Amino acid sequence: ETSVDVLSDMLDAAEANDRLAMAALGVNFLLGQECAPKRNLTWGVHWIRRAANEGQPDAQAMLAFLHDSDALRLVYNYTAESFEREQALPLYEAAAAAGSLYAQMALGHKHANGLGGFSESCPAAAAYYEQAAAQAVAAMDPERKKTVEHSNTLDAEHMTVLARRMTDPERMDARQIEYM
């Protein structure tokens, strides 16, 4: 099956009101993925907006991000539609309540840093981060759940290896961690 076939199948599903297909098409057109190698911001926004209006949580989170950041105008000078920052929060909240890990992370960040009209609140941030972490763990491959990730940023290829337990030489000394 070629990428054109995949795009055609996805388009057919989206036209039949498949919320996930709508969201996937929107992201593909916005980011220029393999099945839609050319970015088409107008179609991307169209499908993201349709999926968000149908209640697809990750599409709501993406649309919230577009409103919150105004990234399309800033990065691509896209002015065909306007994005208003005040429309972001209700979308993030709806998406987070419906289970969007992305929205939960965004709201956690906003609460942790006092952004978007929120006061800094570690408990509120932690609540959103905990929801996101629980979802990520639930979706994780069972074998990966039993491992610890090791990563060496000094390694040229910055490879991540998985091990059953962290060895003592790899443990971080709390005095070496700098918090900013």
CSV table of C-alpha atoms in Angstrom, one decimal:
chain,number,residue,atom,x,y,z
A,1,GLU,CA,0.0,0.0,0.0
A,2,THR,CA,1.5,3.3,-1.0
A,3,SER,CA,1.4,6.6,0.9
A,4,VAL,CA,-1.2,7.9,-1.5
A,5,ASP,CA,-3.4,4.8,-0.7
A,6,VAL,CA,-3.0,5.5,3.0
A,7,LEU,CA,-3.9,9.1,2.6
A,8,SER,CA,-6.9,8.2,0.4
A,9,ASP,CA,-8.1,5.6,3.0
A,10,MET,CA,-7.6,8.2,5.8
A,11,LEU,CA,-9.6,10.8,3.9
A,12,ASP,CA,-12.4,8.4,3.3
A,13,ALA,CA,-12.6,7.6,7.0
A,14,ALA,CA,-12.5,11.3,7.9
A,15,GLU,CA,-15.2,12.0,5.5
A,16,ALA,CA,-17.2,9.3,7.2
A,17,ASN,CA,-16.8,11.2,10.5
A,18,ASP,CA,-14.0,9.1,12.0
A,19,ARG,CA,-12.7,11.5,14.6
A,20,LEU,CA,-9.3,9.8,14.8
A,21,ALA,CA,-8.8,9.9,11.1
A,22,MET,CA,-9.7,13.6,11.1
A,23,ALA,CA,-7.1,14.3,13.7
A,24,ALA,CA,-4.5,12.2,12.0
A,25,LEU,CA,-5.1,14.0,8.7
A,26,GLY,CA,-4.9,17.4,10.4
A,27,VAL,CA,-1.6,16.5,12.0
A,28,ASN,CA,-0.2,15.0,8.7
A,29,PHE,CA,-1.1,18.1,6.7
A,30,LEU,CA,0.2,20.5,9.4
A,31,LEU,CA,3.5,18.6,9.9
A,32,GLY,CA,4.0,17.2,6.4
A,33,GLN,CA,4.2,13.5,7.3
A,34,GLU,CA,5.0,10.7,4.9
A,35,CYS,CA,1.4,10.2,3.6
A,36,ALA,CA,1.0,13.9,3.1
A,37,PRO,CA,4.6,15.0,2.3
A,38,LYS,CA,3.6,18.6,1.5
A,39,ARG,CA,2.3,20.8,4.3
A,40,ASN,CA,-1.1,22.1,3.6
A,41,LEU,CA,-1.9,24.4,6.6
A,42,THR,CA,-5.4,25.2,5.4
A,43,TRP,CA,-6.3,21.5,5.2
A,44,GLY,CA,-4.4,20.7,8.4
A,45,VAL,CA,-6.4,23.3,10.4
A,46,HIS,CA,-9.6,22.2,8.7
A,47,TRP,CA,-9.3,18.6,9.8
A,48,ILE,CA,-7.9,19.4,13.3
A,49,ARG,CA,-10.8,21.8,13.9
A,50,ARG,CA,-13.4,19.2,12.7
A,51,ALA,CA,-11.9,16.5,14.9
A,52,ALA,CA,-11.8,18.9,17.9
A,53,ASN,CA,-15.4,19.9,17.3
A,54,GLU,CA,-16.3,16.2,17.3
A,55,GLY,CA,-14.6,15.9,20.7
A,56,GLN,CA,-11.4,14.1,19.7
A,57,PRO,CA,-9.1,14.9,22.7
A,58,ASP,CA,-5.8,15.1,21.0
A,59,ALA,CA,-7.2,17.3,18.2
A,60,GLN,CA,-8.6,19.5,20.9
A,61,ALA,CA,-5.1,19.7,22.5
A,62,MET,CA,-3.5,20.5,19.1
A,63,LEU,CA,-6.1,23.2,18.4
A,64,ALA,CA,-5.5,24.6,21.9
A,65,PHE,CA,-1.8,24.7,21.2
A,66,LEU,CA,-2.4,26.5,17.9
A,67,HIS,CA,-4.5,29.1,19.7
A,68,ASP,CA,-2.1,29.4,22.7
A,69,SER,CA,1.1,29.7,20.6
A,70,ASP,CA,-0.1,31.4,17.4
A,71,ALA,CA,2.7,29.1,15.9
A,72,LEU,CA,1.2,29.0,12.4
A,73,ARG,CA,1.3,32.7,12.0
A,74,LEU,CA,4.7,33.1,13.7
A,75,VAL,CA,6.5,30.2,11.9
A,76,TYR,CA,4.7,30.1,8.5
A,77,ASN,CA,3.1,33.5,8.3
A,78,TYR,CA,-0.3,31.7,8.0
A,79,THR,CA,-3.0,34.3,8.3
A,80,ALA,CA,-5.9,32.5,6.7
A,81,GLU,CA,-7.5,31.9,10.1
A,82,SER,CA,-6.9,33.7,13.4
A,83,PHE,CA,-6.1,32.0,16.6
A,84,GLU,CA,-7.0,33.6,19.9
A,85,ARG,CA,-5.1,32.8,23.1
A,86,GLU,CA,-8.3,33.0,25.2
A,87,GLN,CA,-9.8,30.0,23.3
A,88,ALA,CA,-6.9,27.8,24.3
A,89,LEU,CA,-7.7,27.1,27.9
A,90,PRO,CA,-11.3,25.7,27.4
A,91,LEU,CA,-9.9,23.4,24.7
A,92,TYR,CA,-7.0,22.2,26.9
A,93,GLU,CA,-9.4,21.6,29.8
A,94,ALA,CA,-11.8,19.6,27.6
A,95,ALA,CA,-9.0,17.6,26.1
A,96,ALA,CA,-7.4,16.8,29.4
A,97,ALA,CA,-10.7,15.8,30.9
A,98,ALA,CA,-11.2,13.5,27.9
A,99,GLY,CA,-7.8,11.9,28.4
A,100,SER,CA,-5.4,13.8,26.2
A,101,LEU,CA,-1.9,13.2,27.6
A,102,TYR,CA,-0.7,16.3,25.6
A,103,ALA,CA,-3.3,18.6,27.2
A,104,GLN,CA,-2.6,17.2,30.7
A,105,MET,CA,1.1,17.9,30.2
A,106,ALA,CA,0.3,21.4,28.9
A,107,LEU,CA,-1.9,22.2,31.8
A,108,GLY,CA,0.6,20.8,34.3
A,109,HIS,CA,3.2,23.1,32.7
A,110,LYS,CA,0.9,26.1,33.0
A,111,HIS,CA,0.1,25.4,36.6
A,112,ALA,CA,3.8,24.7,37.5
A,113,ASN,CA,5.0,28.0,36.0
A,114,GLY,CA,2.1,30.3,36.6
A,115,LEU,CA,1.2,30.7,32.9
A,116,GLY,CA,-2.1,31.3,31.1
A,117,GLY,CA,-3.7,33.2,34.0
A,118,PHE,CA,-2.9,30.5,36.6
A,119,SER,CA,-1.0,31.1,39.8
A,120,GLU,CA,2.0,28.8,40.4
A,121,SER,CA,0.6,25.7,42.0
A,122,CYS,CA,2.7,22.6,42.5
A,123,PRO,CA,-0.3,20.5,43.6
A,124,ALA,CA,-2.4,21.4,40.6
A,125,ALA,CA,0.6,20.8,38.3
A,126,ALA,CA,1.3,17.5,40.0
A,127,ALA,CA,-2.3,16.4,39.5
A,128,TYR,CA,-2.1,16.9,35.7
A,129,TYR,CA,1.4,15.4,35.5
A,130,GLU,CA,0.2,12.4,37.5
A,131,GLN,CA,-2.7,11.8,35.1
A,132,ALA,CA,-0.4,12.0,32.1
A,133,ALA,CA,2.2,9.7,33.7
A,134,ALA,CA,-0.5,7.1,34.6
A,135,GLN,CA,-1.7,7.1,31.0
A,136,ALA,CA,1.8,6.8,29.6
A,137,VAL,CA,2.5,3.9,31.9
A,138,ALA,CA,-0.8,2.2,31.0
A,139,ALA,CA,0.0,2.5,27.3
A,140,MET,CA,3.6,1.2,27.8
A,141,ASP,CA,4.8,-2.1,26.4
A,142,PRO,CA,4.8,-4.6,29.3
A,143,GLU,CA,8.5,-5.4,28.8
A,144,ARG,CA,9.5,-1.8,28.9
A,145,LYS,CA,7.7,-1.4,32.2
A,146,LYS,CA,10.3,-3.7,33.8
A,147,THR,CA,13.3,-1.6,32.7
A,148,VAL,CA,15.1,1.5,33.7
A,149,GLU,CA,16.3,3.9,30.9
A,150,HIS,CA,19.9,4.9,30.9
A,151,SER,CA,21.0,7.7,28.7
A,152,ASN,CA,24.5,9.3,28.3
A,153,THR,CA,24.3,12.8,26.9
A,154,LEU,CA,28.0,12.8,26.4
A,155,ASP,CA,27.8,9.9,24.0
A,156,ALA,CA,28.0,11.2,20.4
A,157,GLU,CA,24.9,9.2,19.4
A,158,HIS,CA,23.1,9.8,22.7
A,159,MET,CA,21.8,6.3,22.7
A,160,THR,CA,19.2,5.2,25.3
A,161,VAL,CA,19.7,1.7,26.6
A,162,LEU,CA,17.3,-0.3,28.8
A,163,ALA,CA,18.4,-2.3,31.8
A,164,ARG,CA,16.6,-4.2,34.5
A,165,ARG,CA,18.0,-2.0,37.2
A,166,MET,CA,20.3,1.0,37.4
A,167,THR,CA,23.8,0.0,38.4
A,168,ASP,CA,25.5,1.9,41.3
A,169,PRO,CA,28.0,3.8,39.1
A,170,GLU,CA,25.2,5.2,37.0
A,171,ARG,CA,23.2,6.6,40.0
A,172,MET,CA,23.1,10.4,40.3
A,173,ASP,CA,24.5,12.1,43.3
A,174,ALA,CA,21.8,14.5,44.5
A,175,ARG,CA,24.5,17.1,45.1
A,176,GLN,CA,25.4,17.1,41.4
A,177,ILE,CA,21.9,18.1,40.3
A,178,GLU,CA,21.3,21.7,39.6
A,179,TYR,CA,17.8,23.0,39.8
A,180,MET,CA,16.9,26.2,37.9
